[in-house]
Short mmCIF file of C-alpha atoms and ligand atoms in Angstrom, two decimals:
data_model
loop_
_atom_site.label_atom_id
_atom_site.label_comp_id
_atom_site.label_asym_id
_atom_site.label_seq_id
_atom_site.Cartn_x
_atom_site.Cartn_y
_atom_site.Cartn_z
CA UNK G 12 78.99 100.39 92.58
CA UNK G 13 81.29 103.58 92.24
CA UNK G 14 83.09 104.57 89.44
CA UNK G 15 85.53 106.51 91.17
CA UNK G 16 86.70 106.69 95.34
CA UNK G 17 89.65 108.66 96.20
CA UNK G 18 90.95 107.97 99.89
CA UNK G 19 92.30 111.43 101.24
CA UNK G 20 90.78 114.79 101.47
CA UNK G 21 94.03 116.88 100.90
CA UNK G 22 95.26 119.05 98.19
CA UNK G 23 96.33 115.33 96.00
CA UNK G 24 92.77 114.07 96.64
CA UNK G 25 90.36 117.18 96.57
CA UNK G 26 92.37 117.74 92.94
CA UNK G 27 91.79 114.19 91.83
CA UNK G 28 87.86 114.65 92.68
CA UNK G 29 87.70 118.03 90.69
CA UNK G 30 89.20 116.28 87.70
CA UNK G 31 87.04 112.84 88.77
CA UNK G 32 83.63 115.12 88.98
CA UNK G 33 84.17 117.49 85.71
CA UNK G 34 84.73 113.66 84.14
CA UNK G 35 80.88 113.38 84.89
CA UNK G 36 82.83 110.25 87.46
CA UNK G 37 80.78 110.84 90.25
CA UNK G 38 83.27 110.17 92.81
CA UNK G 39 83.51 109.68 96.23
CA UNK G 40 85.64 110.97 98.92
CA UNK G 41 86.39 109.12 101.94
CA UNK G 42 87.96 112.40 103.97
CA UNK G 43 90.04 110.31 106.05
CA UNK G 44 91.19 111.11 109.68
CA UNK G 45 92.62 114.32 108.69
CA UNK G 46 90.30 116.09 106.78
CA UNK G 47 91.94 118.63 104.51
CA UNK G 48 95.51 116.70 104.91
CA UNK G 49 98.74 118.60 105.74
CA UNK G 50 97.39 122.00 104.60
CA UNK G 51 94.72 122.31 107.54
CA UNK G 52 97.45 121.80 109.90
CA UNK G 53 99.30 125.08 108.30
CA UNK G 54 98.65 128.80 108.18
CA UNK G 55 99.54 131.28 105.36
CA UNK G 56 100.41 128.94 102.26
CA UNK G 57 102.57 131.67 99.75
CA UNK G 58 103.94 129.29 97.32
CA UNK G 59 100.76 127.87 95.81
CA UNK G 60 100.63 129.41 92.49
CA UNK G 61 97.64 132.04 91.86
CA UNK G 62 97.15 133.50 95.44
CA UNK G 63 99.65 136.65 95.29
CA UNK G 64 98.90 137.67 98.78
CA UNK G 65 99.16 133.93 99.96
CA UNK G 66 96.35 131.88 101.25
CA UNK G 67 95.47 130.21 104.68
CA UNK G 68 95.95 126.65 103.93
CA UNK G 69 93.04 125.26 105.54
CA UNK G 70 90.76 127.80 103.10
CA UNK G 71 93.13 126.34 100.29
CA UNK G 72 91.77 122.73 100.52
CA UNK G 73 88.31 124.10 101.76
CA UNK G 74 88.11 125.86 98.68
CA UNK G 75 89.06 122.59 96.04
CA UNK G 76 86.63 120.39 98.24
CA UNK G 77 84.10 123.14 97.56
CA UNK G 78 85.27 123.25 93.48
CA UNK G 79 84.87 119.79 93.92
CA UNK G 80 81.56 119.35 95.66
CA UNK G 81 80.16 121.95 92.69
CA UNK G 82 80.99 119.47 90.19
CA UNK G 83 79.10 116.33 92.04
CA UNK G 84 82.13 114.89 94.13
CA UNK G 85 80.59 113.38 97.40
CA UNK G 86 82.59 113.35 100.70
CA UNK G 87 81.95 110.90 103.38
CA UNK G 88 83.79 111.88 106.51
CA UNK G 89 85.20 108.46 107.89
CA UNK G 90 88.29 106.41 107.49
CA UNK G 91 89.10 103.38 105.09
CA UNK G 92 89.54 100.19 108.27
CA UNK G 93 90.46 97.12 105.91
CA UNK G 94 90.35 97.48 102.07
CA UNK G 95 90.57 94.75 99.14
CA UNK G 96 92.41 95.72 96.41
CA UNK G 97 93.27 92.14 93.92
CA UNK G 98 89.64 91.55 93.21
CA UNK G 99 87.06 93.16 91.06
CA UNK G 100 85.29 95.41 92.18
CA UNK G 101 87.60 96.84 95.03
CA UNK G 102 86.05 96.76 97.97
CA UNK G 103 86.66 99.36 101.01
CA UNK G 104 85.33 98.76 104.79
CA UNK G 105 84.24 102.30 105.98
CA UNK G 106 82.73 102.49 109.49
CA UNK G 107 81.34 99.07 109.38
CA UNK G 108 79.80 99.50 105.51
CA UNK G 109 81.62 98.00 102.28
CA UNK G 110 81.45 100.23 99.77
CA UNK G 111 83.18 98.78 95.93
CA UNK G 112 84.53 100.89 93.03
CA UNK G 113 85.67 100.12 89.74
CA UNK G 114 88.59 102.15 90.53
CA UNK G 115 90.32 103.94 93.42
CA UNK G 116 92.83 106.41 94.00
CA UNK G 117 94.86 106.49 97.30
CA UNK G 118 95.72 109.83 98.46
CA UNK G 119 96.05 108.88 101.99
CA UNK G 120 98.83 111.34 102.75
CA UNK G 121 101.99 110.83 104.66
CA UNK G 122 101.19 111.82 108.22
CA UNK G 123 104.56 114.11 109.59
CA UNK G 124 105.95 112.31 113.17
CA UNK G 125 105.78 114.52 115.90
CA UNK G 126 107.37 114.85 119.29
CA UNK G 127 104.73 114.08 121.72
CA UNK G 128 105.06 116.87 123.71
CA UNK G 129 102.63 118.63 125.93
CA UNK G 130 101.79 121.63 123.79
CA UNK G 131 103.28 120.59 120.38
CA UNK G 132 99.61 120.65 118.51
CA UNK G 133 98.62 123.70 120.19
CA UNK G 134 101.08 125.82 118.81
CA UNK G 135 101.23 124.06 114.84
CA UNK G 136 101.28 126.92 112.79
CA UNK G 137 102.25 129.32 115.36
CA UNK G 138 105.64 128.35 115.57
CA UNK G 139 105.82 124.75 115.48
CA UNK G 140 106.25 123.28 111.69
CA UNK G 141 106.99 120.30 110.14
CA UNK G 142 107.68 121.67 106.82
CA UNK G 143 110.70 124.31 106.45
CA UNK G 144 110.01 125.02 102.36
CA UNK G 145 106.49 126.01 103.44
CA UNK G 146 106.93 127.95 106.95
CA UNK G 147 110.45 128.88 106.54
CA UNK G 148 109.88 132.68 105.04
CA UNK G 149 107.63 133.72 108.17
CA UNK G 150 111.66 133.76 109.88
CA UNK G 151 113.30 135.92 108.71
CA UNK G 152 116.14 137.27 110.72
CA UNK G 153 114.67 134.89 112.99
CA UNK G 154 115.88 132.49 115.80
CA UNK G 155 115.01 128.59 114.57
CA UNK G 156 115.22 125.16 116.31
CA UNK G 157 115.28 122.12 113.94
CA UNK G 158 114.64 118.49 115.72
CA UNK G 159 116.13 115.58 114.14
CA UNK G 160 119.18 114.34 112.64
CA UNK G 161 118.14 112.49 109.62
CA UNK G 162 118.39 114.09 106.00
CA UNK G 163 115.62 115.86 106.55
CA UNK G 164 116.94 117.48 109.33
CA UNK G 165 119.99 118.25 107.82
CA UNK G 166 118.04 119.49 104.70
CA UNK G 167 115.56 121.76 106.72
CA UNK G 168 118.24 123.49 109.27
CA UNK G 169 120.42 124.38 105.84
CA UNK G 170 117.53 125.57 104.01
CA UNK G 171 116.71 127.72 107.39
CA UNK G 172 119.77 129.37 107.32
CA UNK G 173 118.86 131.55 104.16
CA UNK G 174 116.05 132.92 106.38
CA UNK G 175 117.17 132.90 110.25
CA UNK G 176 119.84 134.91 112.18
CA UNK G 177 120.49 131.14 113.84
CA UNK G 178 119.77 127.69 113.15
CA UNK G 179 119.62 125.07 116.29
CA UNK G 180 119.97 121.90 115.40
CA UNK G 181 118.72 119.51 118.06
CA UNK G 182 119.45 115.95 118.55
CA UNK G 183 118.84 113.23 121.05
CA UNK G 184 122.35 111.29 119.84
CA UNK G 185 125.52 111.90 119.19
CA UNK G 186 125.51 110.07 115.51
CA UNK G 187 123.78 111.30 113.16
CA UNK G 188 121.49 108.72 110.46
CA UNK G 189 122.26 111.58 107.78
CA UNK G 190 123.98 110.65 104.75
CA UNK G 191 127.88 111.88 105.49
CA UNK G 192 127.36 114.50 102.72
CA UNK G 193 124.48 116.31 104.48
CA UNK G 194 125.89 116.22 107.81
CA UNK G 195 129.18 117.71 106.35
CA UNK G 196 127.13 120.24 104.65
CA UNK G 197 125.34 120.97 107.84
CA UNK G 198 128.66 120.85 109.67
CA UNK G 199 130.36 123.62 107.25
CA UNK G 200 127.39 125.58 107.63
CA UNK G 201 128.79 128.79 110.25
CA UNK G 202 124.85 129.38 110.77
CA UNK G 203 123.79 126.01 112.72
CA UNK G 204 124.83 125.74 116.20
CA UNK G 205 124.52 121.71 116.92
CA UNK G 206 123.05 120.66 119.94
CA UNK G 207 123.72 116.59 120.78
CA UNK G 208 122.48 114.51 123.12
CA UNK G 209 119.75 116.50 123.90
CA UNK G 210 116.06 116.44 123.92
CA UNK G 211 113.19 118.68 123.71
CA UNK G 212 110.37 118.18 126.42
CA UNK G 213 108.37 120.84 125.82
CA UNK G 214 107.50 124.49 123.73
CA UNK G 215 106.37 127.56 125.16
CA UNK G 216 104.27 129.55 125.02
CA UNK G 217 100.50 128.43 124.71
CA UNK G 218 99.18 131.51 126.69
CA UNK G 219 100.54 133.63 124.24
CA UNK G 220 99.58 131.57 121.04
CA UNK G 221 103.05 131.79 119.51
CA UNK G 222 106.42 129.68 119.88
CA UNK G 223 108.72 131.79 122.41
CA UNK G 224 111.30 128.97 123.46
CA UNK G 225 111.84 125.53 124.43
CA UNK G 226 112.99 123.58 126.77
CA UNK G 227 115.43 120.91 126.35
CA UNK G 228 117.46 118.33 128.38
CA UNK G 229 121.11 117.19 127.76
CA UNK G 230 120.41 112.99 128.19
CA UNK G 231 123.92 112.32 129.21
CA UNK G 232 124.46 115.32 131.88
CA UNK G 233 120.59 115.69 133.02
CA UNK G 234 120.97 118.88 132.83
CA UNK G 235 117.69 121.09 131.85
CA UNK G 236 117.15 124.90 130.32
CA UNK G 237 115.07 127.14 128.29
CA UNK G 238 115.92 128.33 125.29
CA UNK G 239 114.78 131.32 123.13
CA UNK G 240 113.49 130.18 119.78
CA UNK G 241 110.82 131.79 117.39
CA UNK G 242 110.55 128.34 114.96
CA UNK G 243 110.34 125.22 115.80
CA UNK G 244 110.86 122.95 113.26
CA UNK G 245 110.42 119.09 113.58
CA UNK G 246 111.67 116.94 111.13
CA UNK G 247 111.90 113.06 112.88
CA UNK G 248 110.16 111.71 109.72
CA UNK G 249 106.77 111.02 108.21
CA UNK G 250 104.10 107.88 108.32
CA UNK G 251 102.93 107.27 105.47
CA UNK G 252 98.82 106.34 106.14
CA UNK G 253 99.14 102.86 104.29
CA UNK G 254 98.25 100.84 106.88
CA UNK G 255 94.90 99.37 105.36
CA UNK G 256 96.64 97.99 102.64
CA UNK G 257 99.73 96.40 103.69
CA UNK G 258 100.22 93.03 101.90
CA UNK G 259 97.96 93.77 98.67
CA UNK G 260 99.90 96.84 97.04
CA UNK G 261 103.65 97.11 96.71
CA UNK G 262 104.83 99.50 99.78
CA UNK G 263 108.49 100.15 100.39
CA UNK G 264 110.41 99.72 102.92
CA UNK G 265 109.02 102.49 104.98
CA UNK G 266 105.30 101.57 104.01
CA UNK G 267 105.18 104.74 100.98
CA UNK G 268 103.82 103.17 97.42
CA UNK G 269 105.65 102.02 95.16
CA UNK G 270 104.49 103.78 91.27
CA UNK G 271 104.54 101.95 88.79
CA UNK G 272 104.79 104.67 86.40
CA UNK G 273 102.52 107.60 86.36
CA UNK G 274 100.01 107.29 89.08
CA UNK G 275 99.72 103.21 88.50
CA UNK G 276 100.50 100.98 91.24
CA UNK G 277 101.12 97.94 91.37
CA UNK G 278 97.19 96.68 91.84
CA UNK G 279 94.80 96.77 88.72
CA UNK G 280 92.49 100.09 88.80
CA UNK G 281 94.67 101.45 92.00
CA UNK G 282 95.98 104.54 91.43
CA UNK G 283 98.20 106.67 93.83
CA UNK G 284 98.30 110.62 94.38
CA UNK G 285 100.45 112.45 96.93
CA UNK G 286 102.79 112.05 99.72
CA UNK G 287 101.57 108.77 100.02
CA UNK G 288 104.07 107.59 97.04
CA UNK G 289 106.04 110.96 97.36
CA UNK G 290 108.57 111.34 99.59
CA UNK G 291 110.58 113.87 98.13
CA UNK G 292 108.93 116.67 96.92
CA UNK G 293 105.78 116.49 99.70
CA UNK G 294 104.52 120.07 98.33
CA UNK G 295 100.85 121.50 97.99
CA UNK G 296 100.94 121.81 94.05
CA UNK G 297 103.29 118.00 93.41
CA UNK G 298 100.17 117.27 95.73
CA UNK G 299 97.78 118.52 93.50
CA UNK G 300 99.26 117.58 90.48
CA UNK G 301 99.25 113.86 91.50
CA UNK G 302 96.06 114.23 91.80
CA UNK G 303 95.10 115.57 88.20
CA UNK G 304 97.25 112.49 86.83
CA UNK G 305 95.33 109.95 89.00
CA UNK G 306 91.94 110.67 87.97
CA UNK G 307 93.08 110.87 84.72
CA UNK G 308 94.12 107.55 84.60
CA UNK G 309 91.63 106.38 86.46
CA UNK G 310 88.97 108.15 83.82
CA UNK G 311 91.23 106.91 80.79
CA UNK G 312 90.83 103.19 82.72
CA UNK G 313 87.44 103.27 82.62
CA UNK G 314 86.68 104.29 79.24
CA UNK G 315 88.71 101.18 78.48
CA UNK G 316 86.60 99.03 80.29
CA UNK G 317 83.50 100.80 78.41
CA UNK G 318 82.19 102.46 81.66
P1 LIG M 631 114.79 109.49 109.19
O1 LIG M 631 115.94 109.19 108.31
O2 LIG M 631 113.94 108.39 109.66
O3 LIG M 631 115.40 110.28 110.44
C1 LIG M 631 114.58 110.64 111.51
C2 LIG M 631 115.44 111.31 112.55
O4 LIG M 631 114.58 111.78 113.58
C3 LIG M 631 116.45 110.37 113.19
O5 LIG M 631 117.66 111.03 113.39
C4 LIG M 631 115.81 110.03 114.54
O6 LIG M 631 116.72 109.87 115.58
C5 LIG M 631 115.00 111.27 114.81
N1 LIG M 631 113.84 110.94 115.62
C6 LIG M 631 112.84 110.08 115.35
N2 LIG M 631 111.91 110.07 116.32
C7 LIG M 631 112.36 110.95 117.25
C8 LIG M 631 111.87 111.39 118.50
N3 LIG M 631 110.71 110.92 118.99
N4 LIG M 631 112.58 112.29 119.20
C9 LIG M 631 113.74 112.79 118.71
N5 LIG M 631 114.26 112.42 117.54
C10 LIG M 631 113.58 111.52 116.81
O7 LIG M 631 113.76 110.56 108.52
P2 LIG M 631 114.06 111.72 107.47
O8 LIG M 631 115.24 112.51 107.84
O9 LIG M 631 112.76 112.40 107.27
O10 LIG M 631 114.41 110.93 106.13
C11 LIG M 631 113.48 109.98 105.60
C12 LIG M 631 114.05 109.40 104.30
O11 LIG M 631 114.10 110.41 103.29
C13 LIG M 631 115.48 108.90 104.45
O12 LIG M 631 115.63 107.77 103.64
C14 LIG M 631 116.31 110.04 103.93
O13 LIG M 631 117.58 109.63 103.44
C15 LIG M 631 115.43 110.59 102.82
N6 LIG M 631 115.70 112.02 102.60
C16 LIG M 631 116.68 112.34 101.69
C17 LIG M 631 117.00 113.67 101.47
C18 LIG M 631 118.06 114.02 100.48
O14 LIG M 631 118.83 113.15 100.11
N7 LIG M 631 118.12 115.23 100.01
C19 LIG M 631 116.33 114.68 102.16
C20 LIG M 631 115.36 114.32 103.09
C21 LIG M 631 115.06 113.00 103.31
P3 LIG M 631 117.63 108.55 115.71
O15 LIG M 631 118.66 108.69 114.63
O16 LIG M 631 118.18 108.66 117.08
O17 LIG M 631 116.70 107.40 115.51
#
């Protein structure tokens, strides 16, 4: 029996096993199917606080599991396939083993949606992003595709404009889902050139390990070209990884968890941490911070209990 697991090896659960571990918690980490979260998919991470010159973000959540690790946290590289979370203990199905806990802490992440397209993942962190707060400083002066036209969109390709000589907005409709103050925003905005109608079916170029253009198709005309871009943003949405415990934890509409105040959900001794109840803020240090407050509670539970 554990005291502590923590689903999720990013920044939200590597923090919450730091905290778990220096609690003398013992806790385990089930890493999840991507290790190191949203961070290992970036480069240089410059707005984490205590790195001046910046840090790669796949050596930032090395280093917590590491911090981690030195404090007795245990990491089990697998993924969480059915989970029980109204009885006591919880019990977790990992790779064909049941493993229970007292308590648990669900930093599962929120997984960004992305294109599809035939060199997309080659080329993450090299000019493809799904995060404009963290990646948009590297463009500066810049030119900068956005995909999308949701809020996010919206949000991103005005956010781009502070750093970019032009912002691209592509999208594959004419309407936009945006609320009608973003898109005006967006509209008013003399830096974003909008592109409708149109999708993206590929990015170049692979050979030379950094984004030099697209190329995009109008839907309605057919009509196909390259285009010279040096960012390429996407921002279609994110997943987030709840799908183990739909039915058994409050989820909303789009499957995120719902808090029940400070990192309680709405299952006894389940606690949540990260963009898989934050939607909004989706940043390295929120991340982390989550974390902190989840093993906190989850320590604070246990004593409680007289564990
Ligand atoms: P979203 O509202 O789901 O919008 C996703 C957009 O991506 C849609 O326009 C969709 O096109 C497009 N899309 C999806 N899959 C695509 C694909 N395969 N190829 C091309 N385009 C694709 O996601 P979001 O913008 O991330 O927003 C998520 C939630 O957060 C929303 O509730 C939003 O209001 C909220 N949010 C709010 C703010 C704010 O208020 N400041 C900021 C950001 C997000 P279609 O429209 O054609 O389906």
């Amino acid at each position: 029996m554990r005291n502590v697991v923590i689903i999720g090896s990013g920044c939200a659960g590597n923090t919450a096993a730091i905290y778990a571990a220096r609690a003398n918690l013992k806790p385990l980490v089930i890493a999840g199917h991507e290790p190191g979260g949203q961070l290992s998919l970036t480069t240089v991470v410059e707005n984490f606080p205590g790195f001046p010159e910046g840090i790669n973000g796949p050596d930032l959540v090395e280093n917590m599991k590491k911090q981690a690790q030195h404090f007795g946290a245990e990491y089990l590289h697998a993924s969480v396939i059915e989970a029980e979370l109204s009885k006591r203990p919880i019990r977790l199905l990992v790779d064909g083993d049941w493993i229970e806990t007292r308590t648990l802490i669900i930093a599962s992440g929120a997984s960004a949606r992305w294109l599809g397209l035939p060199n997309e993942q080659k080329l993450i962190g090299h000019g493809v992003s799904s995060c404009a707060t963290c990646d948009g400083f590297f463009y500066r002066d810049k030119k900068i595709m956005v995909v999308g036209g949701g809020d996010s969109a919206m949000e991103e390709a005005n956010f781009l404009t502070r750093f970019g000589s032009e912002v691209s907005l592509v999208h594959r409709r004419e309407a936009f889902r945006a609320s009608k103050i973003m898109i005006e925003r967006a509209k008013a905005n003399p830096k974003i050139k909008f592109v409708l109608n149109t999708v993206v079916e590929d990015v170049y170029d692979v050979s030379q390990g950094v984004v030099t253009g697209v190329k995009l198709r109008n839907i309605v005309t057919g009509e196909a070209w390259d285009y010279q871009v040096d960012g390429f943003f996407v921002a279609i949405g994110h997943i987030p990884n709840t799908a183990p415990f739909i039915g058994q934890i409050d989820l909303d509409p789009d499957g995120y968890i719902v808090s029940k105040g400070g990192a309680r959900t709405s299952c006894t001794a389940v606690f949540h941490a990260g963009d898989v109840q934050d939607r909004t803020y989706r940043q390295a240090i929120t991340a982390s911070g989550a974390g902190c407050m989840a093993a906190i509670e989850a320590e604070r539970f246990l004593e409680a209990e007289g564990h």
